[in-house]
Amino acid sequence: MTGPTGSGKSTTLYAALRELDSDELNVLTVEDPIEQVISNITQVQVSEKVSFSKALRSFLRHDPDVMLVGEVRDQETADTALKAAMTGHLVLSTLHTNDAVGAINRLVDIGCPRYLVASTLIGVVAQRLVRRLCKNCKTSYQASAEQLTLLGEEQDSLTLFKANGCALCLGSGYRGRVDLYETLWLDGELEQLISAGASEDELIKSSEQSKSYFRL
């Protein structure tokens, strides 16, 4: 999971953990801090004595099926996580990048070999939170020609909505939030491109052609 601080990465990962059968799978997490306590899952908090990388190395002695790393911050943590994935463990984690493809170069910049990233990474999800218009007071209007072009619409007219403000939304015009996702799933061609040092534009072009790259 990638995205800026406060974009809901941890919440999405916790939701993913809850979808797993923790009665059948051995799930271990190392976090800083533990934000949500999940039953039947072993959760460890980072401290002065226990770092992400140390906890991960300890986890490998407990035969885990799934490991959650709160954040990949340095080369040691990234290297341990990727090597754990290489030996058959499912490793979930977060990174701070602007988009899904950027996670690949971020791992390389940290110090991970390209061949290791290519052979262990399954997918990347970039996430953003945007404000949702208040359903009680939002007002409609017809999109301008410029807006139709930006939205890629070929039709002559399109109804859009904008914020207005009422007592329910405290005059802001917005109430609640909604997630926006960008996903990148690796296939054989992408793995070869990553190993060869392809640029982000080349990776995006290849993934769009193979329909492994989506924006929602």
mmCIF file of C-alpha atoms in Angstrom:
data_model
loop_
_atom_site.group_PDB
_atom_site.id
_atom_site.type_symbol
_atom_site.label_atom_id
_atom_site.label_comp_id
_atom_site.label_asym_id
_atom_site.label_seq_id
_atom_site.Cartn_x
_atom_site.Cartn_y
_atom_site.Cartn_z
ATOM 1 C CA MET A 1 0.000 0.000 0.000
ATOM 2 C CA THR A 2 1.339 3.418 -0.940
ATOM 3 C CA GLY A 3 0.109 6.940 -0.394
ATOM 4 C CA PRO A 4 0.651 10.036 1.748
ATOM 5 C CA THR A 5 0.170 10.164 5.509
ATOM 6 C CA GLY A 6 -3.518 9.978 6.424
ATOM 7 C CA SER A 7 -4.653 8.350 3.181
ATOM 8 C CA GLY A 8 -6.032 5.249 4.921
ATOM 9 C CA LYS A 9 -3.275 2.743 4.079
ATOM 10 C CA SER A 10 -3.309 1.092 7.512
ATOM 11 C CA THR A 11 -7.107 0.880 7.559
ATOM 12 C CA THR A 12 -7.077 -0.907 4.193
ATOM 13 C CA LEU A 13 -4.417 -3.355 5.403
ATOM 14 C CA TYR A 14 -6.389 -4.110 8.565
ATOM 15 C CA ALA A 15 -9.450 -4.776 6.403
ATOM 16 C CA ALA A 16 -7.354 -7.189 4.320
ATOM 17 C CA LEU A 17 -6.175 -9.011 7.457
ATOM 18 C CA ARG A 18 -9.762 -9.420 8.625
ATOM 19 C CA GLU A 19 -10.590 -11.140 5.330
ATOM 20 C CA LEU A 20 -7.998 -13.828 6.073
ATOM 21 C CA ASP A 21 -8.906 -16.990 7.963
ATOM 22 C CA SER A 22 -6.789 -16.436 11.080
ATOM 23 C CA ASP A 23 -7.942 -19.818 12.458
ATOM 24 C CA GLU A 24 -6.182 -21.576 9.576
ATOM 25 C CA LEU A 25 -3.341 -19.124 8.909
ATOM 26 C CA ASN A 26 -0.562 -17.976 11.212
ATOM 27 C CA VAL A 27 -0.679 -14.171 10.883
ATOM 28 C CA LEU A 28 1.978 -11.961 12.520
ATOM 29 C CA THR A 29 2.288 -8.167 12.434
ATOM 30 C CA VAL A 30 4.949 -5.661 13.481
ATOM 31 C CA GLU A 31 3.643 -2.095 13.774
ATOM 32 C CA ASP A 32 4.555 1.362 15.048
ATOM 33 C CA PRO A 33 2.187 1.772 16.802
ATOM 34 C CA ILE A 34 -0.518 -0.944 16.887
ATOM 35 C CA GLU A 35 -3.582 0.997 15.695
ATOM 36 C CA GLN A 36 -6.193 -1.767 15.827
ATOM 37 C CA VAL A 37 -6.202 -4.981 17.827
ATOM 38 C CA ILE A 38 -7.358 -8.007 15.802
ATOM 39 C CA SER A 39 -8.296 -11.277 17.467
ATOM 40 C CA ASN A 40 -6.362 -14.488 16.651
ATOM 41 C CA ILE A 41 -3.455 -12.452 15.229
ATOM 42 C CA THR A 42 -0.085 -11.927 16.922
ATOM 43 C CA GLN A 43 0.766 -8.218 16.908
ATOM 44 C CA VAL A 44 4.126 -6.764 17.973
ATOM 45 C CA GLN A 45 4.857 -3.077 18.522
ATOM 46 C CA VAL A 46 8.183 -1.527 17.525
ATOM 47 C CA SER A 47 10.306 -0.277 20.436
ATOM 48 C CA GLU A 48 13.889 0.793 21.145
ATOM 49 C CA LYS A 49 14.837 -2.870 21.491
ATOM 50 C CA VAL A 50 12.651 -4.274 18.710
ATOM 51 C CA SER A 51 12.937 -2.814 15.204
ATOM 52 C CA PHE A 52 10.951 -3.790 12.117
ATOM 53 C CA SER A 53 13.842 -5.836 10.723
ATOM 54 C CA LYS A 54 14.563 -7.604 14.039
ATOM 55 C CA ALA A 55 10.898 -8.488 14.494
ATOM 56 C CA LEU A 56 10.710 -9.832 10.929
ATOM 57 C CA ARG A 57 13.735 -12.062 11.418
ATOM 58 C CA SER A 58 12.193 -13.361 14.636
ATOM 59 C CA PHE A 59 8.870 -13.977 12.878
ATOM 60 C CA LEU A 60 10.527 -16.314 10.375
ATOM 61 C CA ARG A 61 11.302 -18.736 13.209
ATOM 62 C CA HIS A 62 7.572 -19.026 14.003
ATOM 63 C CA ASP A 63 6.535 -20.434 10.606
ATOM 64 C CA PRO A 64 4.159 -17.593 9.628
ATOM 65 C CA ASP A 65 1.828 -17.698 6.639
ATOM 66 C CA VAL A 66 1.199 -13.946 6.494
ATOM 67 C CA MET A 67 3.282 -11.064 7.845
ATOM 68 C CA LEU A 68 2.324 -7.407 8.051
ATOM 69 C CA VAL A 69 5.117 -4.830 8.271
ATOM 70 C CA GLY A 70 3.752 -1.452 9.350
ATOM 71 C CA GLU A 71 6.139 0.435 7.064
ATOM 72 C CA VAL A 72 9.230 -0.280 4.996
ATOM 73 C CA ARG A 73 11.559 2.505 6.115
ATOM 74 C CA ASP A 74 15.089 1.281 5.448
ATOM 75 C CA GLN A 75 17.182 -1.159 3.436
ATOM 76 C CA GLU A 76 17.419 -3.748 6.223
ATOM 77 C CA THR A 77 13.645 -3.961 6.673
ATOM 78 C CA ALA A 78 13.011 -4.023 2.916
ATOM 79 C CA ASP A 79 15.637 -6.713 2.329
ATOM 80 C CA THR A 80 14.253 -8.923 5.115
ATOM 81 C CA ALA A 81 10.675 -8.472 3.872
ATOM 82 C CA LEU A 82 11.542 -9.322 0.261
ATOM 83 C CA LYS A 83 13.559 -12.377 1.256
ATOM 84 C CA ALA A 84 10.652 -13.536 3.424
ATOM 85 C CA ALA A 85 8.364 -13.160 0.405
ATOM 86 C CA MET A 86 10.851 -15.097 -1.720
ATOM 87 C CA THR A 87 10.555 -18.088 0.635
ATOM 88 C CA GLY A 88 6.792 -18.283 0.226
ATOM 89 C CA HIS A 89 5.426 -15.937 2.884
ATOM 90 C CA LEU A 90 2.763 -13.352 2.054
ATOM 91 C CA VAL A 91 4.147 -9.993 3.205
ATOM 92 C CA LEU A 92 1.950 -6.878 3.411
ATOM 93 C CA SER A 93 3.387 -3.423 4.028
ATOM 94 C CA THR A 94 3.221 0.313 3.294
ATOM 95 C CA LEU A 95 5.485 2.761 1.461
ATOM 96 C CA HIS A 96 5.404 6.508 0.921
ATOM 97 C CA THR A 97 5.248 7.110 -2.844
ATOM 98 C CA ASN A 98 3.077 9.262 -5.096
ATOM 99 C CA ASP A 99 1.718 6.392 -7.190
ATOM 100 C CA ALA A 100 1.741 2.609 -7.531
ATOM 101 C CA VAL A 101 4.590 2.390 -10.054
ATOM 102 C CA GLY A 102 6.738 4.638 -7.857
ATOM 103 C CA ALA A 103 6.907 1.884 -5.230
ATOM 104 C CA ILE A 104 9.254 -0.112 -7.463
ATOM 105 C CA ASN A 105 11.874 2.622 -7.744
ATOM 106 C CA ARG A 106 11.408 3.432 -4.067
ATOM 107 C CA LEU A 107 12.417 -0.108 -3.132
ATOM 108 C CA VAL A 108 15.382 0.092 -5.509
ATOM 109 C CA ASP A 109 16.425 3.459 -4.042
ATOM 110 C CA ILE A 110 16.307 1.977 -0.541
ATOM 111 C CA GLY A 111 18.855 -0.595 -1.688
ATOM 112 C CA CYS A 112 16.898 -3.651 -2.850
ATOM 113 C CA PRO A 113 18.266 -5.431 -5.961
ATOM 114 C CA ARG A 114 15.991 -5.101 -8.984
ATOM 115 C CA TYR A 115 15.934 -8.863 -9.567
ATOM 116 C CA LEU A 116 14.688 -9.380 -5.994
ATOM 117 C CA VAL A 117 11.938 -6.770 -6.354
ATOM 118 C CA ALA A 118 10.876 -8.294 -9.680
ATOM 119 C CA SER A 119 10.716 -11.851 -8.347
ATOM 120 C CA THR A 120 8.895 -11.167 -5.063
ATOM 121 C CA LEU A 121 6.525 -8.236 -5.626
ATOM 122 C CA ILE A 122 2.957 -9.292 -6.469
ATOM 123 C CA GLY A 123 1.141 -5.986 -6.576
ATOM 124 C CA VAL A 124 1.009 -2.375 -5.415
ATOM 125 C CA VAL A 125 -2.057 -0.359 -4.429
ATOM 126 C CA ALA A 126 -1.865 3.453 -4.238
ATOM 127 C CA GLN A 127 -4.621 5.055 -2.195
ATOM 128 C CA ARG A 128 -6.075 8.520 -1.659
ATOM 129 C CA LEU A 129 -8.992 9.802 0.407
ATOM 130 C CA VAL A 130 -11.205 12.517 -1.078
ATOM 131 C CA ARG A 131 -14.084 14.373 0.491
ATOM 132 C CA ARG A 132 -17.600 13.241 -0.413
ATOM 133 C CA LEU A 133 -20.220 15.852 -1.297
ATOM 134 C CA CYS A 134 -23.023 16.193 1.241
ATOM 135 C CA LYS A 135 -26.014 14.366 -0.240
ATOM 136 C CA ASN A 136 -28.421 16.745 1.487
ATOM 137 C CA CYS A 137 -27.249 19.976 -0.092
ATOM 138 C CA LYS A 138 -25.131 19.233 -3.172
ATOM 139 C CA THR A 139 -26.231 21.179 -6.235
ATOM 140 C CA SER A 140 -26.079 20.130 -9.877
ATOM 141 C CA TYR A 141 -24.688 22.015 -12.847
ATOM 142 C CA GLN A 142 -23.777 21.302 -16.469
ATOM 143 C CA ALA A 143 -20.122 20.593 -17.197
ATOM 144 C CA SER A 144 -18.253 23.121 -19.331
ATOM 145 C CA ALA A 145 -16.496 22.192 -22.568
ATOM 146 C CA GLU A 146 -13.139 22.280 -20.753
ATOM 147 C CA GLN A 147 -14.405 19.933 -18.031
ATOM 148 C CA LEU A 148 -15.784 17.511 -20.632
ATOM 149 C CA THR A 149 -12.350 17.425 -22.270
ATOM 150 C CA LEU A 150 -10.578 16.826 -18.956
ATOM 151 C CA LEU A 151 -12.992 14.010 -18.129
ATOM 152 C CA GLY A 152 -12.575 12.435 -21.566
ATOM 153 C CA GLU A 153 -16.281 12.659 -22.274
ATOM 154 C CA GLU A 154 -17.395 12.673 -25.913
ATOM 155 C CA GLN A 155 -21.001 13.637 -25.189
ATOM 156 C CA ASP A 156 -22.173 17.254 -25.448
ATOM 157 C CA SER A 157 -23.562 17.556 -21.916
ATOM 158 C CA LEU A 158 -22.846 16.058 -18.525
ATOM 159 C CA THR A 159 -24.397 16.775 -15.140
ATOM 160 C CA LEU A 160 -21.918 17.350 -12.321
ATOM 161 C CA PHE A 161 -22.402 18.304 -8.683
ATOM 162 C CA LYS A 162 -20.713 20.835 -6.405
ATOM 163 C CA ALA A 163 -20.605 21.656 -2.702
ATOM 164 C CA ASN A 164 -23.173 24.025 -1.262
ATOM 165 C CA GLY A 165 -23.389 23.829 2.539
ATOM 166 C CA CYS A 166 -26.137 23.101 5.055
ATOM 167 C CA ALA A 167 -26.692 22.396 8.755
ATOM 168 C CA LEU A 168 -25.998 18.654 8.353
ATOM 169 C CA CYS A 169 -22.487 19.235 6.962
ATOM 170 C CA LEU A 170 -21.869 22.287 9.185
ATOM 171 C CA GLY A 171 -21.763 24.526 6.138
ATOM 172 C CA SER A 172 -18.791 22.792 4.540
ATOM 173 C CA GLY A 173 -20.662 21.137 1.683
ATOM 174 C CA TYR A 174 -18.880 17.842 2.379
ATOM 175 C CA ARG A 175 -19.771 14.865 4.541
ATOM 176 C CA GLY A 176 -17.607 11.738 4.757
ATOM 177 C CA ARG A 177 -14.826 10.481 2.510
ATOM 178 C CA VAL A 178 -14.364 8.002 -0.302
ATOM 179 C CA ASP A 179 -11.306 5.997 -1.390
ATOM 180 C CA LEU A 180 -9.625 6.298 -4.771
ATOM 181 C CA TYR A 181 -7.276 3.483 -5.817
ATOM 182 C CA GLU A 182 -4.566 2.884 -8.388
ATOM 183 C CA THR A 183 -3.365 -0.717 -8.692
ATOM 184 C CA LEU A 184 -0.394 -2.361 -10.369
ATOM 185 C CA TRP A 185 -0.213 -6.169 -10.670
ATOM 186 C CA LEU A 186 3.038 -7.725 -11.841
ATOM 187 C CA ASP A 187 3.230 -10.210 -14.702
ATOM 188 C CA GLY A 188 6.135 -11.873 -16.511
ATOM 189 C CA GLU A 189 6.747 -8.946 -18.860
ATOM 190 C CA LEU A 190 6.803 -6.411 -16.014
ATOM 191 C CA GLU A 191 9.215 -8.580 -14.044
ATOM 192 C CA GLN A 192 11.632 -8.585 -16.987
ATOM 193 C CA LEU A 193 11.325 -4.810 -17.405
ATOM 194 C CA ILE A 194 11.987 -4.187 -13.707
ATOM 195 C CA SER A 195 15.054 -6.440 -13.777
ATOM 196 C CA ALA A 196 16.307 -4.575 -16.857
ATOM 197 C CA GLY A 197 15.954 -1.181 -15.145
ATOM 198 C CA ALA A 198 13.010 0.151 -17.156
ATOM 199 C CA SER A 199 11.686 3.646 -16.415
ATOM 200 C CA GLU A 200 8.339 4.307 -14.747
ATOM 201 C CA ASP A 201 6.826 5.416 -18.064
ATOM 202 C CA GLU A 202 7.883 2.140 -19.695
ATOM 203 C CA LEU A 203 6.392 0.145 -16.807
ATOM 204 C CA ILE A 204 3.096 2.031 -17.018
ATOM 205 C CA LYS A 205 2.903 1.596 -20.808
ATOM 206 C CA SER A 206 3.536 -2.140 -20.541
ATOM 207 C CA SER A 207 1.083 -2.656 -17.681
ATOM 208 C CA GLU A 208 -1.665 -0.697 -19.456
ATOM 209 C CA GLN A 209 -1.255 -2.871 -22.544
ATOM 210 C CA SER A 210 -1.495 -6.048 -20.470
ATOM 211 C CA LYS A 211 -4.391 -4.596 -18.405
ATOM 212 C CA SER A 212 -2.480 -5.058 -15.136
ATOM 213 C CA TYR A 213 -2.642 -1.343 -14.285
ATOM 214 C CA PHE A 214 -5.903 0.269 -13.150
ATOM 215 C CA ARG A 215 -7.009 3.664 -11.932
ATOM 216 C CA LEU A 216 -10.311 4.027 -10.091
#
